[in-house]
Coordinates of C-alpha atoms in Angstrom, one line a residue:
X1 CA 86.9 184.4 116.3
X2 CA 88.6 181.0 116.7
X3 CA 86.3 180.1 119.6
X4 CA 83.2 180.7 117.4
X5 CA 84.6 178.6 114.6
X6 CA 85.3 175.7 116.9
X7 CA 81.7 175.8 118.2
X8 CA 80.4 175.9 114.7
X9 CA 82.4 172.7 113.8
X10 CA 81.1 170.9 116.8
X11 CA 77.5 171.6 116.0
X12 CA 78.0 170.2 112.4
X13 CA 79.8 167.0 113.6
X14 CA 77.0 165.9 116.0
X15 CA 74.3 165.2 113.3
X16 CA 76.9 163.6 111.0
X17 CA 78.0 161.1 113.7
X18 CA 74.4 160.2 114.4
X19 CA 73.7 159.5 110.8
X20 CA 76.8 157.2 110.5
X21 CA 75.8 155.3 113.7
X22 CA 72.2 154.6 112.7
X23 CA 72.9 151.9 110.0
X24 CA 75.3 149.9 112.2
X25 CA 72.6 149.8 115.0
X26 CA 70.0 148.5 112.6
X27 CA 72.4 145.8 111.4
X28 CA 73.0 144.5 114.9
X29 CA 72.0 140.8 115.3
X30 CA 70.4 141.5 118.7
X31 CA 67.9 144.0 117.2
X32 CA 66.1 141.6 114.7
X33 CA 65.8 137.8 114.1
X34 CA 68.3 136.2 111.8
X35 CA 67.4 134.8 108.4
X36 CA 65.2 131.6 108.8
X37 CA 66.4 128.4 107.1
X38 CA 63.6 127.0 104.8
X39 CA 63.4 123.5 106.3
X40 CA 65.1 122.0 109.4
X41 CA 65.5 118.2 109.6
X42 CA 66.9 116.6 112.8
X43 CA 67.5 113.0 113.7
X44 CA 68.2 111.3 117.1
X45 CA 68.4 107.9 118.7
X46 CA 66.8 106.7 121.9
X47 CA 68.6 105.3 123.7
X48 CA 71.6 107.1 122.2
X49 CA 74.0 104.5 123.7
X50 CA 74.1 101.2 125.5
X51 CA 71.6 99.3 123.2
X52 CA 71.8 95.5 123.1
X53 CA 70.9 93.0 120.3
X54 CA 67.1 92.6 119.9
X55 CA 66.3 95.8 121.8
X56 CA 63.8 98.4 120.5
X57 CA 65.8 101.6 119.6
X58 CA 63.7 104.6 118.5
X59 CA 65.0 106.8 115.7
X60 CA 63.0 110.1 115.7
X61 CA 63.1 112.4 112.7
X62 CA 61.9 116.1 113.3
X63 CA 60.9 118.1 110.2
X64 CA 60.3 121.8 110.9
X65 CA 59.0 124.6 108.7
X66 CA 59.3 128.4 109.3
X67 CA 56.0 130.0 110.1
X68 CA 53.6 127.3 108.8
X69 CA 53.5 123.8 107.4
X70 CA 51.5 123.5 104.2
X71 CA 51.2 119.7 104.4
X72 CA 52.9 116.9 106.6
X73 CA 55.8 115.6 104.6
X74 CA 56.6 112.0 103.7
X75 CA 59.6 110.5 105.6
X76 CA 61.3 107.2 104.7
X77 CA 64.5 105.4 105.8
X78 CA 66.7 103.2 103.6
X79 CA 67.3 99.6 104.4
X80 CA 70.2 98.8 106.8
X81 CA 71.6 95.2 106.7
X82 CA 71.2 93.5 110.1
X83 CA 68.7 96.0 111.3
X84 CA 64.9 95.5 111.2
X85 CA 63.1 98.8 110.7
X86 CA 59.4 99.2 111.4
X87 CA 57.4 102.3 110.5
X88 CA 53.8 102.1 111.8
X89 CA 51.2 104.0 109.9
X90 CA 50.5 106.6 112.5
X91 CA 50.3 110.3 112.4
X92 CA 53.5 112.2 113.4
X93 CA 53.6 114.3 116.6
X94 CA 53.1 118.0 116.0
X95 CA 55.9 120.3 117.2
X96 CA 56.3 124.1 117.7
X97 CA 59.5 125.8 118.7
X98 CA 61.7 128.8 118.2
X99 CA 65.0 128.6 116.2
X100 CA 67.2 131.7 116.0
X101 CA 64.4 133.9 117.1
X102 CA 62.1 132.5 114.4
X103 CA 58.9 130.5 115.0
X104 CA 58.8 126.9 113.5
X105 CA 56.1 124.3 113.2
X106 CA 56.4 120.7 112.0
X107 CA 56.1 117.1 113.0
X108 CA 58.2 114.3 114.6
X109 CA 58.2 110.9 112.9
X110 CA 59.4 107.7 114.7
X111 CA 61.0 104.5 113.4
X112 CA 61.4 101.4 115.5
X113 CA 64.8 99.8 115.0
X114 CA 65.6 96.2 116.1
X115 CA 69.2 95.2 115.7
X116 CA 69.6 91.5 114.9
X117 CA 73.4 91.3 115.5
X118 CA 76.0 93.1 117.6
X119 CA 78.4 95.7 116.3
X120 CA 78.1 99.1 114.7
X121 CA 75.4 100.4 112.3
X122 CA 75.7 103.5 110.1
X123 CA 72.1 104.6 109.5
X124 CA 71.8 106.7 106.3
X125 CA 70.0 110.0 106.5
X126 CA 66.2 110.0 106.4
X127 CA 64.7 111.0 103.0
X128 CA 62.0 113.8 103.4
X129 CA 59.6 114.6 100.5
X130 CA 58.0 118.1 100.8
X131 CA 54.4 118.5 99.8
X132 CA 52.0 121.4 99.0
X133 CA 48.5 121.8 100.4
X134 CA 47.1 119.5 97.8
X135 CA 49.7 116.7 98.5
X136 CA 51.8 117.4 95.4
X137 CA 55.6 117.2 95.7
X138 CA 57.4 120.5 95.9
X139 CA 60.9 119.4 96.9
X140 CA 63.0 117.2 99.1
X141 CA 65.3 117.3 102.1
X142 CA 67.3 114.9 104.2
X143 CA 68.5 114.4 107.7
X144 CA 71.9 113.4 109.1
X145 CA 73.6 110.0 109.2
X146 CA 73.3 108.3 112.7
X147 CA 75.6 105.8 114.3
X148 CA 74.2 103.0 116.5
X149 CA 76.5 100.8 118.6
X150 CA 75.0 97.4 119.7
X151 CA 76.4 94.9 122.2
X152 CA 75.6 91.2 122.8
X153 CA 75.0 90.5 126.5
X154 CA 76.8 87.5 128.0
X155 CA 75.0 84.2 127.5
X156 CA 72.8 85.4 124.6
X157 CA 72.9 83.4 121.4
X158 CA 72.8 86.1 118.7
X159 CA 72.7 83.5 115.9
X160 CA 69.0 83.0 116.8
X161 CA 66.3 85.8 117.0
X162 CA 66.9 87.6 120.3
X163 CA 64.2 89.2 122.4
X164 CA 65.2 92.1 124.7
X165 CA 62.4 93.6 126.6
X166 CA 61.1 94.5 130.1
X167 CA 58.2 92.1 130.1
X168 CA 57.5 88.8 128.3
X169 CA 54.8 86.2 129.0
X170 CA 54.3 82.7 127.7
X171 CA 51.0 80.9 128.3
X172 CA 49.7 77.6 127.0
X173 CA 46.3 75.9 126.7
X174 CA 45.4 72.2 126.0
X175 CA 42.3 70.8 124.3
X176 CA 41.5 68.4 125.8
X177 CA 43.4 68.7 129.1
X178 CA 46.3 66.1 128.9
X179 CA 45.5 64.7 132.4
X180 CA 42.5 62.8 131.0
X181 CA 42.2 59.3 129.7
X182 CA 43.5 58.6 126.2
X183 CA 43.6 55.7 123.8
X184 CA 45.6 55.1 120.6
X185 CA 44.3 57.3 117.8
X186 CA 43.4 60.2 120.1
X187 CA 44.9 63.7 119.7
X188 CA 45.5 66.8 121.8
X189 CA 46.1 70.4 120.7
X190 CA 48.6 72.6 122.4
X191 CA 48.3 76.4 122.0
X192 CA 51.3 78.4 123.1
X193 CA 50.9 82.2 123.2
X194 CA 53.8 84.6 123.7
X195 CA 53.5 88.3 124.2
X196 CA 56.3 90.8 124.6
X197 CA 56.4 94.5 125.3
X198 CA 58.1 96.7 122.7
X199 CA 59.0 93.7 120.6
X200 CA 57.4 92.6 117.2
X201 CA 56.0 89.1 117.1
X202 CA 58.4 88.2 114.3
X203 CA 61.3 88.5 116.7
X204 CA 60.2 85.4 118.7
X205 CA 61.9 82.2 117.6
X206 CA 60.3 79.0 116.3
X207 CA 59.4 76.5 119.0
X208 CA 60.9 73.1 119.1
X209 CA 58.0 70.8 118.3
X210 CA 59.9 67.4 118.4
X211 CA 57.8 64.5 119.8
X212 CA 58.7 61.1 121.1
X213 CA 58.4 57.9 119.1
X214 CA 54.8 56.8 118.8
X215 CA 53.4 60.3 118.6
X216 CA 52.8 62.2 115.3
X217 CA 53.1 66.0 115.5
X218 CA 51.6 68.7 113.3
X219 CA 52.1 72.5 113.6
X220 CA 49.8 75.2 112.1
X221 CA 51.4 78.3 110.6
X222 CA 51.9 80.8 113.5
X223 CA 49.5 83.7 114.0
X224 CA 51.6 86.9 114.4
X225 CA 50.1 90.2 115.5
X226 CA 51.7 93.5 116.3
X227 CA 49.9 96.4 117.9
X228 CA 51.1 100.0 118.5
X229 CA 49.7 102.3 121.1
X230 CA 51.3 105.8 121.5
X231 CA 54.6 104.5 119.9
X232 CA 54.8 101.3 122.1
X233 CA 54.8 98.1 120.2
X234 CA 53.3 94.9 121.7
X235 CA 54.1 91.7 119.7
X236 CA 52.1 88.6 120.0
X237 CA 52.7 85.1 118.5
X238 CA 50.4 82.1 118.8
X239 CA 51.6 78.6 117.9
X240 CA 49.2 75.6 117.7
X241 CA 50.7 72.1 117.8
X242 CA 48.6 68.9 117.4
X243 CA 49.9 65.6 118.9
X244 CA 48.4 62.4 117.6
X245 CA 49.0 59.2 119.6
X246 CA 49.6 56.4 117.1
X247 CA 50.0 53.7 119.8
X248 CA 49.6 53.1 123.5
X249 CA 52.2 53.9 126.1
X250 CA 53.5 56.7 128.3
X251 CA 54.7 59.7 126.4
X252 CA 56.5 62.9 127.6
X253 CA 55.5 65.9 125.4
X254 CA 58.5 68.3 125.6
X255 CA 58.7 71.6 127.4
X256 CA 58.5 74.8 125.4
X257 CA 60.9 77.8 126.1
X258 CA 61.4 81.4 125.0
X259 CA 64.7 82.9 126.2
X260 CA 64.8 86.7 126.6
X261 CA 67.1 89.4 127.9
X262 CA 65.5 91.5 130.7
X263 CA 66.3 95.1 130.2
X264 CA 65.2 96.0 133.7
X265 CA 67.4 93.6 135.6
X266 CA 70.1 93.2 132.9
X267 CA 69.9 89.4 133.1
X268 CA 69.1 86.5 130.9
X269 CA 65.7 84.8 131.6
X270 CA 63.5 82.1 130.0
X271 CA 59.7 81.9 129.8
X272 CA 58.8 78.2 129.7
X273 CA 55.9 75.8 129.6
X274 CA 56.6 72.5 131.4
X275 CA 56.8 69.1 129.8
X276 CA 53.6 67.0 130.1
X277 CA 53.4 63.2 130.6
X278 CA 50.4 61.5 128.9
X279 CA 49.3 57.9 129.5
X280 CA 47.7 56.3 126.4
X281 CA 45.9 53.0 126.5
X282 CA 46.4 50.5 123.6
X283 CA 43.4 49.6 121.4
X284 CA 41.8 46.6 123.1
X285 CA 41.7 43.4 121.1
X286 CA 38.4 42.0 120.0
X287 CA 36.9 40.0 122.8
X288 CA 35.9 36.3 122.4
X289 CA 32.3 35.9 121.5
X290 CA 29.5 33.4 121.0
X291 CA 29.7 29.7 120.1
X292 CA 30.7 28.3 116.7
X293 CA 27.1 28.1 115.6
X294 CA 26.4 31.8 116.1
X295 CA 29.7 32.6 114.5
X296 CA 28.7 30.7 111.3
X297 CA 25.4 32.4 111.2
X298 CA 27.0 35.9 111.4
X299 CA 30.1 35.2 109.4
X300 CA 28.9 35.9 105.9
X301 CA 26.8 39.0 106.7
X302 CA 29.8 40.4 108.7
X303 CA 32.1 39.7 105.8
X304 CA 29.8 41.4 103.4
X305 CA 29.4 44.4 105.7
X306 CA 33.1 44.7 106.1
X307 CA 33.6 44.7 102.3
X308 CA 31.0 47.5 101.9
X309 CA 32.8 49.5 104.7
X310 CA 36.1 49.0 103.0
X311 CA 34.8 50.1 99.6
X312 CA 33.1 53.2 101.1
X313 CA 36.2 54.1 103.0
X314 CA 38.3 53.7 99.9
X315 CA 36.0 56.0 97.9
X316 CA 36.1 58.6 100.8
X317 CA 39.8 58.3 100.9
X318 CA 40.1 59.1 97.1
X319 CA 37.9 62.1 97.5
X320 CA 39.7 63.3 100.6
X321 CA 43.1 63.1 98.8
X322 CA 41.8 65.0 95.8
X323 CA 40.5 67.8 98.1
X324 CA 43.8 67.7 100.1
X325 CA 45.8 68.4 96.9
X326 CA 44.1 71.8 96.7
X327 CA 44.2 72.5 100.5
X328 CA 47.5 71.0 101.5
X329 CA 49.0 73.5 104.0
X330 CA 52.6 72.6 103.1
X331 CA 52.0 73.3 99.4
X332 CA 50.2 76.6 100.3
X333 CA 53.0 77.7 102.6
X334 CA 55.6 76.9 100.0
X335 CA 53.7 78.8 97.4
X336 CA 53.7 81.9 99.7
X337 CA 57.4 81.4 100.2
X338 CA 57.9 81.3 96.4
X339 CA 56.0 84.6 96.0
X340 CA 58.1 86.2 98.7
X341 CA 61.3 85.1 96.9
X342 CA 60.3 87.2 93.9
X343 CA 61.5 90.2 95.9
X344 CA 64.4 91.2 98.2
X345 CA 62.5 91.6 101.6
X346 CA 64.6 89.2 103.7
X347 CA 62.3 89.6 106.7
X348 CA 59.2 88.6 104.7
X349 CA 61.1 85.7 103.1
X350 CA 62.2 84.5 106.5
X351 CA 58.6 84.7 107.9
X352 CA 57.3 82.7 104.9
X353 CA 60.2 80.2 105.3
X354 CA 59.3 79.7 109.0
X355 CA 55.6 79.1 108.1
X356 CA 56.7 76.5 105.5
X357 CA 59.1 74.6 107.7
X358 CA 56.5 74.4 110.5
X359 CA 54.7 72.0 108.2
X360 CA 57.7 69.7 107.8
X361 CA 58.9 66.7 110.0
X362 CA 61.9 67.4 112.1
X363 CA 64.5 65.8 109.7
X364 CA 63.3 67.8 106.7
X365 CA 63.0 70.9 108.8
X366 CA 66.7 70.6 109.8
X367 CA 67.8 70.1 106.2
X368 CA 65.8 73.2 105.1
X369 CA 67.4 75.3 107.9
X370 CA 70.8 74.2 106.6
X371 CA 69.8 75.2 103.0
X372 CA 68.6 78.6 104.3
X373 CA 71.9 79.5 106.1
X374 CA 72.6 82.5 103.8
X375 CA 69.1 83.9 104.7
X376 CA 69.7 83.6 108.4
X377 CA 73.2 85.1 108.0
X378 CA 71.7 88.1 106.1
X379 CA 69.4 88.7 109.1
X380 CA 71.5 87.8 112.1
X381 CA 75.2 87.7 111.2
X382 CA 77.6 90.6 111.3
X383 CA 79.1 92.2 108.1
X384 CA 76.7 90.5 105.7
X385 CA 75.9 92.4 102.5
X386 CA 72.3 93.4 101.7
X387 CA 69.9 90.6 100.4
X388 CA 69.6 90.7 96.6
X389 CA 67.4 89.2 93.9
X390 CA 70.1 86.7 93.1
X391 CA 70.1 85.6 96.8
X392 CA 66.4 85.0 96.6
X393 CA 66.7 83.0 93.4
X394 CA 69.5 80.8 94.7
X395 CA 67.6 80.2 98.0
X396 CA 64.4 79.2 96.2
X397 CA 66.3 76.9 93.8
X398 CA 68.0 75.1 96.7
X399 CA 64.7 74.7 98.6
X400 CA 62.9 73.4 95.5
X401 CA 65.7 70.9 94.9
X402 CA 65.4 69.8 98.5
X403 CA 61.6 69.5 98.1
X404 CA 61.9 67.4 95.0
X405 CA 64.4 65.1 96.7
X406 CA 62.0 64.7 99.6
X407 CA 58.5 65.3 98.1
X408 CA 55.8 66.3 100.6
X409 CA 53.7 63.3 101.6
X410 CA 50.6 65.5 102.0
X411 CA 48.4 65.4 105.2
X412 CA 47.3 61.9 106.3
X413 CA 43.8 61.0 105.5
X414 CA 43.0 60.6 109.2
X415 CA 44.4 64.1 110.1
X416 CA 41.2 66.2 109.6
X417 CA 39.2 64.5 112.4
X418 CA 42.2 64.3 114.7
X419 CA 43.2 67.9 114.3
X420 CA 40.2 69.8 115.9
X421 CA 39.7 73.4 115.0
X422 CA 40.6 76.0 117.6
X423 CA 39.3 79.5 118.0
X424 CA 41.0 81.8 115.6
X425 CA 43.0 84.7 116.8
X426 CA 43.0 88.0 115.0
X427 CA 46.1 88.9 113.1
X428 CA 47.3 92.1 111.7
X429 CA 50.9 92.4 110.8
X430 CA 52.6 95.4 109.3
X431 CA 56.4 95.4 108.9
X432 CA 58.7 97.1 106.5
X433 CA 62.5 96.6 106.5

């Protein structure tokens, strides 16, 4: 009897144990995917370490959605003092991967970072705006703060714009070739073209355009063009300098140089255009002519013709000056600088400042650079607070005071024929910082 009762209890315990075990098996993590997070945002730096001042550092932001992406999101990055940030208007790279056993799809967005000083940078999280199929906002997300450490290589002057790249070229052209024969009043145009891999054109420093006594020098605003191909930026800057020989003699036009840090060889290099020596003949004096009788016969007609030429030249001079008032490149460049100072974009203000100072003689350019010390510090010095509207107002007020103290003389009347036009280079510049 006891044996039959024990068998009966065993038969009832088996099904009960199976029923209790079933829920725990269904709850096991290995049997089904875990709950999928709604949006995943990841950030990373390349290179993650070992960056030097002026080097292109890529910040990539991955935005992933579970299952499907209704619309590519908008991604932006806040300003970081001392760090130039470029976001080219290109489509993000589509990504697909599995996270926790769940399928995700999304895009990778890239920002080009160019440190303008050494030290550490705390990069705030990227701001992500989520969109529906029609492009309407549905929510937001953000990434994670990133830390970038930047060193200054030995021998590099970080107070000036620094170029760190694997390839940089500097070429120059002359029109006409400076080995020819020149006389007082002639002019030559020097075109210097710099191109660098993975570097924006704005990073290349202003050239030293000093000229010896007896030579007047004029610089056009630089042409700056940045191109992006599959995430690789190529910067190009073209400078045109016109030398006018005011007298005869032998003149040495100075060399041009662009220092840069070679990331491949880890060494400091300089791309240069050599100095050029030009021999200029003085204007020959009027040769002695015919006898006294011939001179008397021609004297009064010659005097009358000279008077007519002087009057015509004076009238042309007045008209040329009136036209120059509306087309003076110095005034136009300062007007563009004044418009830039209405905002807080320090990179744009510096670009307009450089275009304006390129129109000034060396002494005035040096005074303007001293006045703009706070702007240069905001871009290139360590520990400088963000540029503000008050900084823009004070900079503009100081430059306007300097300009009133040394008013622009305007282009000389003889400049248009002595400054021949050169073929234009295409420009297309897109930078946000």
